[in-house]
Short mmCIF file of C-alpha atoms in Angstrom, two decimals:
data_model
loop_
_atom_site.label_atom_id
_atom_site.label_comp_id
_atom_site.label_asym_id
_atom_site.label_seq_id
_atom_site.Cartn_x
_atom_site.Cartn_y
_atom_site.Cartn_z
CA MET A 1 21.98 -5.58 15.77
CA SER A 2 22.31 -6.94 12.34
CA ALA A 3 19.17 -7.22 10.33
CA GLY A 4 19.70 -11.05 10.48
CA ASN A 5 20.45 -11.58 13.81
CA LYS A 6 16.45 -9.30 14.43
CA THR A 7 13.67 -11.36 16.17
CA LEU A 8 10.05 -10.83 15.67
CA ASP A 9 9.98 -8.80 18.96
CA ASP A 10 12.86 -6.94 17.38
CA VAL A 11 10.33 -5.56 14.47
CA ARG A 12 7.12 -5.63 16.79
CA SER A 13 9.46 -3.04 18.80
CA THR A 14 10.61 -0.98 15.71
CA ILE A 15 7.28 -1.13 14.25
CA LEU A 16 5.73 0.68 17.96
CA SER A 17 8.19 3.15 17.91
CA ALA A 18 6.87 4.81 15.05
CA HIS A 19 3.61 5.33 17.08
CA LYS A 20 5.26 7.61 18.95
CA GLY A 21 5.63 10.16 16.67
CA SER A 22 3.14 12.55 16.28
CA THR A 23 3.71 14.97 13.85
CA LEU A 24 4.24 14.23 9.97
CA GLU A 25 7.74 14.66 10.14
CA ASP A 26 8.09 12.33 12.87
CA LYS A 27 6.63 9.67 10.99
CA ILE A 28 8.24 10.54 7.72
CA THR A 29 12.06 9.93 9.62
CA PHE A 30 11.03 6.86 10.85
CA TYR A 31 10.67 5.31 7.50
CA ASP A 32 13.47 7.27 6.22
CA SER A 33 15.62 5.35 9.25
CA TRP A 34 13.87 1.82 8.78
CA ALA A 35 14.04 1.90 5.41
CA GLU A 36 17.35 -0.24 5.29
CA ASN A 37 15.44 -3.12 6.87
CA TYR A 38 12.50 -2.55 6.27
CA GLU A 39 11.78 -5.45 3.49
CA GLN A 40 13.85 -7.85 5.96
CA ASP A 41 11.64 -6.81 8.72
CA LEU A 42 8.71 -7.18 6.91
CA VAL A 43 9.81 -11.30 6.40
CA LEU A 44 9.58 -11.36 9.87
CA LEU A 45 5.89 -10.00 9.94
CA ASP A 46 4.92 -12.40 7.46
CA TYR A 47 3.94 -9.39 5.55
CA ARG A 48 1.13 -10.59 3.07
CA ALA A 49 0.05 -8.12 1.30
CA PRO A 50 1.69 -7.31 -1.98
CA GLY A 51 1.43 -10.59 -2.80
CA LEU A 52 -1.77 -11.05 -1.85
CA ALA A 53 -3.03 -7.60 -3.95
CA ALA A 54 -0.99 -8.80 -7.03
CA SER A 55 -2.54 -12.27 -6.96
CA ARG A 56 -6.55 -10.10 -7.18
CA ILE A 57 -5.16 -7.97 -9.78
CA SER A 58 -3.45 -10.71 -11.78
CA SER A 59 -7.03 -12.73 -11.41
CA HIS A 60 -9.57 -9.59 -13.37
CA PHE A 61 -6.80 -7.89 -15.39
CA SER A 62 -6.88 -9.00 -19.62
CA GLY A 63 -5.22 -6.56 -20.99
CA ASP A 64 -1.30 -6.08 -22.18
CA ARG A 65 0.09 -6.43 -18.88
CA GLU A 66 3.54 -5.88 -20.58
CA ALA A 67 2.17 -2.40 -21.68
CA ALA A 68 0.48 -1.44 -19.09
CA VAL A 69 1.56 1.51 -16.41
CA VAL A 70 0.95 1.11 -13.27
CA LEU A 71 0.81 3.50 -10.25
CA ASP A 72 2.62 2.29 -7.52
CA VAL A 73 1.41 5.34 -3.89
CA ALA A 74 3.46 4.64 -0.86
CA CYS A 75 5.51 2.36 -2.94
CA GLY A 76 7.59 2.12 0.08
CA THR A 77 10.87 -0.11 -0.91
CA GLY A 78 8.86 -1.44 -4.50
CA LEU A 79 7.46 -4.69 -2.54
CA MET A 80 4.36 -4.12 -4.79
CA ALA A 81 6.27 -3.45 -7.78
CA LYS A 82 7.73 -6.82 -7.67
CA GLN A 83 5.27 -8.46 -7.13
CA MET A 84 3.25 -6.73 -10.05
CA LYS A 85 6.21 -7.76 -11.93
CA ASN A 86 5.99 -11.30 -10.98
CA GLN A 87 2.20 -11.31 -12.65
CA GLY A 88 3.99 -9.86 -16.27
CA PHE A 89 3.10 -6.36 -15.41
CA GLY A 90 5.81 -3.82 -17.13
CA HIS A 91 6.03 -0.23 -16.26
CA PHE A 92 5.46 1.18 -12.77
CA VAL A 93 5.50 4.62 -11.23
CA GLY A 94 6.18 5.39 -7.70
CA VAL A 95 5.31 7.39 -4.83
CA ASP A 96 6.03 7.83 -1.16
CA GLY A 97 6.53 10.64 1.16
CA SER A 98 9.88 9.07 2.26
CA MET A 99 13.03 9.83 0.33
CA GLY A 100 14.61 6.56 2.02
CA MET A 101 12.17 4.53 1.19
CA MET A 102 12.69 5.69 -2.06
CA LYS A 103 16.66 5.46 -2.81
CA VAL A 104 16.16 1.51 -1.75
CA ALA A 105 12.75 1.67 -4.66
CA GLN A 106 15.41 2.97 -6.92
CA GLU A 107 17.66 0.49 -6.56
CA SER A 108 15.50 -2.08 -7.42
CA GLU A 109 15.66 -0.27 -11.21
CA LEU A 110 11.87 -1.08 -11.30
CA TYR A 111 10.75 1.98 -11.49
CA GLU A 112 10.39 4.82 -14.68
CA GLU A 113 9.43 7.64 -12.26
CA LEU A 114 10.18 8.27 -8.72
CA LYS A 115 8.33 11.15 -7.06
CA GLN A 116 8.14 12.54 -3.42
CA CYS A 117 4.68 13.01 -2.22
CA VAL A 118 3.12 13.41 1.17
CA LEU A 119 -0.51 11.68 0.80
CA GLY A 120 -3.03 13.82 2.42
CA LYS A 121 -1.14 17.02 2.37
CA GLU A 122 -0.28 17.36 -0.83
CA PRO A 123 -2.14 15.90 -4.00
CA LEU A 124 -1.16 13.80 -6.56
CA PRO A 125 0.74 15.40 -9.94
CA VAL A 126 -2.56 17.21 -11.65
CA GLN A 127 -1.11 16.02 -15.06
CA TRP A 128 -1.45 12.37 -14.11
CA ALA A 129 -5.17 12.26 -14.28
CA GLY A 130 -6.35 9.22 -16.55
CA SER A 131 -2.70 8.11 -16.74
CA PHE A 132 -2.82 4.59 -15.92
CA ASP A 133 -3.65 1.24 -16.75
CA VAL A 134 -3.62 0.11 -12.71
CA VAL A 135 -3.48 2.33 -9.38
CA VAL A 136 -2.30 0.13 -6.11
CA ILE A 137 -1.84 1.64 -2.73
CA ILE A 138 -1.10 -1.21 -0.41
CA GLY A 139 -0.04 -1.24 3.47
CA ALA A 140 -0.53 2.79 3.80
CA LEU A 141 -4.67 2.77 4.02
CA SER A 142 -4.48 2.63 7.92
CA ALA A 143 -5.22 4.46 11.13
CA GLY A 144 -2.07 7.01 11.55
CA GLN A 145 -0.54 7.07 8.27
CA VAL A 146 -3.15 7.68 4.76
CA PRO A 147 -6.59 9.69 4.99
CA VAL A 148 -9.73 8.27 3.94
CA CYS A 149 -10.18 10.92 1.13
CA VAL A 150 -6.93 9.68 -1.02
CA VAL A 151 -9.26 7.05 -2.91
CA ARG A 152 -10.95 9.96 -5.04
CA GLU A 153 -7.23 11.17 -6.18
CA LEU A 154 -6.55 7.44 -6.47
CA CYS A 155 -9.11 6.75 -8.82
CA LYS A 156 -8.93 10.47 -10.88
CA SER A 157 -5.51 8.86 -11.60
CA THR A 158 -6.64 5.98 -13.20
CA LYS A 159 -7.69 5.63 -16.82
CA PRO A 160 -11.57 4.42 -17.83
CA GLY A 161 -11.56 0.98 -17.32
CA GLY A 162 -8.81 0.56 -15.21
CA TYR A 163 -8.16 -1.05 -12.10
CA ILE A 164 -7.65 0.54 -8.18
CA CYS A 165 -6.37 -2.03 -5.56
CA MET A 166 -6.33 -0.95 -1.58
CA THR A 167 -5.30 -2.66 1.19
CA THR A 168 -6.30 -2.16 4.72
CA ARG A 169 -6.25 -3.95 8.20
CA GLY A 170 -9.28 -5.34 10.08
CA ASN A 171 -7.49 -5.43 13.87
CA GLN A 172 -8.89 -3.59 16.39
CA GLU A 173 -6.97 -0.62 16.46
CA ASN A 174 -8.19 -0.33 12.92
CA LEU A 175 -11.35 -0.99 12.77
CA ASP A 176 -12.67 3.01 12.88
CA TYR A 177 -11.01 3.64 10.19
CA LYS A 178 -11.49 0.81 8.18
CA ALA A 179 -14.95 1.47 8.21
CA ALA A 180 -14.79 5.13 7.30
CA LEU A 181 -12.91 3.36 4.08
CA VAL A 182 -15.83 1.20 3.41
CA SER A 183 -18.26 4.07 3.86
CA GLU A 184 -15.68 6.13 1.19
CA LEU A 185 -15.86 3.19 -1.37
CA LYS A 186 -19.43 2.33 -1.17
CA GLN A 187 -20.36 6.51 -1.49
CA MET A 188 -17.95 6.86 -4.24
CA GLU A 189 -19.47 3.67 -5.98
CA ALA A 190 -23.21 5.28 -5.30
CA GLU A 191 -21.98 8.20 -7.37
CA GLY A 192 -21.15 6.39 -10.55
CA VAL A 193 -17.01 6.90 -9.93
CA TRP A 194 -16.36 3.26 -10.06
CA SER A 195 -17.72 -0.08 -10.05
CA CYS A 196 -16.53 -2.40 -6.90
CA VAL A 197 -15.08 -5.98 -8.85
CA GLU A 198 -14.60 -7.75 -5.29
CA VAL A 199 -13.73 -7.71 -1.71
CA THR A 200 -11.10 -10.03 -0.25
CA GLU A 201 -11.38 -10.46 3.23
CA VAL A 202 -8.26 -12.31 4.48
CA GLU A 203 -7.70 -13.59 8.31
CA LYS A 204 -4.14 -14.39 8.35
CA TRP A 205 -2.81 -11.32 6.93
CA GLU A 206 0.21 -10.33 9.29
CA ARG A 207 1.22 -10.87 12.64
CA GLY A 208 0.16 -8.40 14.70
CA VAL A 209 2.41 -5.83 16.63
CA SER A 210 0.68 -4.76 19.47
CA GLU A 211 0.33 -6.31 22.96
CA LYS A 212 -3.04 -6.80 22.39
CA GLU A 213 -2.88 -8.81 18.78
CA ASP A 214 -2.18 -12.88 19.64
CA GLY A 215 -0.42 -14.15 16.42
CA TYR A 216 -1.96 -12.98 13.02
CA ILE A 217 -4.32 -9.40 12.23
CA PRO A 218 -6.63 -9.91 9.64
CA GLY A 219 -6.86 -7.47 6.68
CA ALA A 220 -8.67 -7.28 3.29
CA VAL A 221 -7.93 -6.40 -0.10
CA TYR A 222 -10.45 -4.00 -2.04
CA LEU A 223 -10.33 -4.04 -5.79
CA TYR A 224 -12.45 -1.34 -8.00
CA LYS A 225 -12.93 -0.56 -11.70
CA LYS A 226 -12.92 3.30 -12.94
CA LEU A 227 -16.19 3.54 -14.67
#
């Protein structure tokens, strides 16, 4: 089936098939195979996270955007970099576990460097510590994907005074993960690692994919500043 003939139900079936693979290798294989149609499928889902996140970063970032370096964690095919480019940001480094996704991201010609890294299994490169003006992880912080503990690595990679932007879904199946994520974010704030700039709760985040989800599901954007 060509991408142009797909329906929302087709995309839902594709995404739900990813949950059948229980191992990390299964998930990476799924994303490798999905890469070619990924962006077209997300249009059918009305996936709004990259645009919403880029808008929230843009509203607070007051530095030189053209000179700023953005670390795009779980970058996929480059949707977030495209949105950040539209907001005036000029330099991007991407990380993802899927070589198939990164191949598409490379074709966008937005990234100065792309590195394969399986988040939660492998740490971000130590030489990146304190290197980035903005660090983003959009869409990957959810149950069955990237563990909550990864947010500490995001902070380590950020310059003092830099921003870290994270998103997660608020649907029923992700509520426990979201609660654990919020707890970790607040714990790091209590430790004096970063400060919360804003939390934006969005009712219509994307169209739901499970049988229990009728219509849109909610989501949230978390924006923090490293101290």
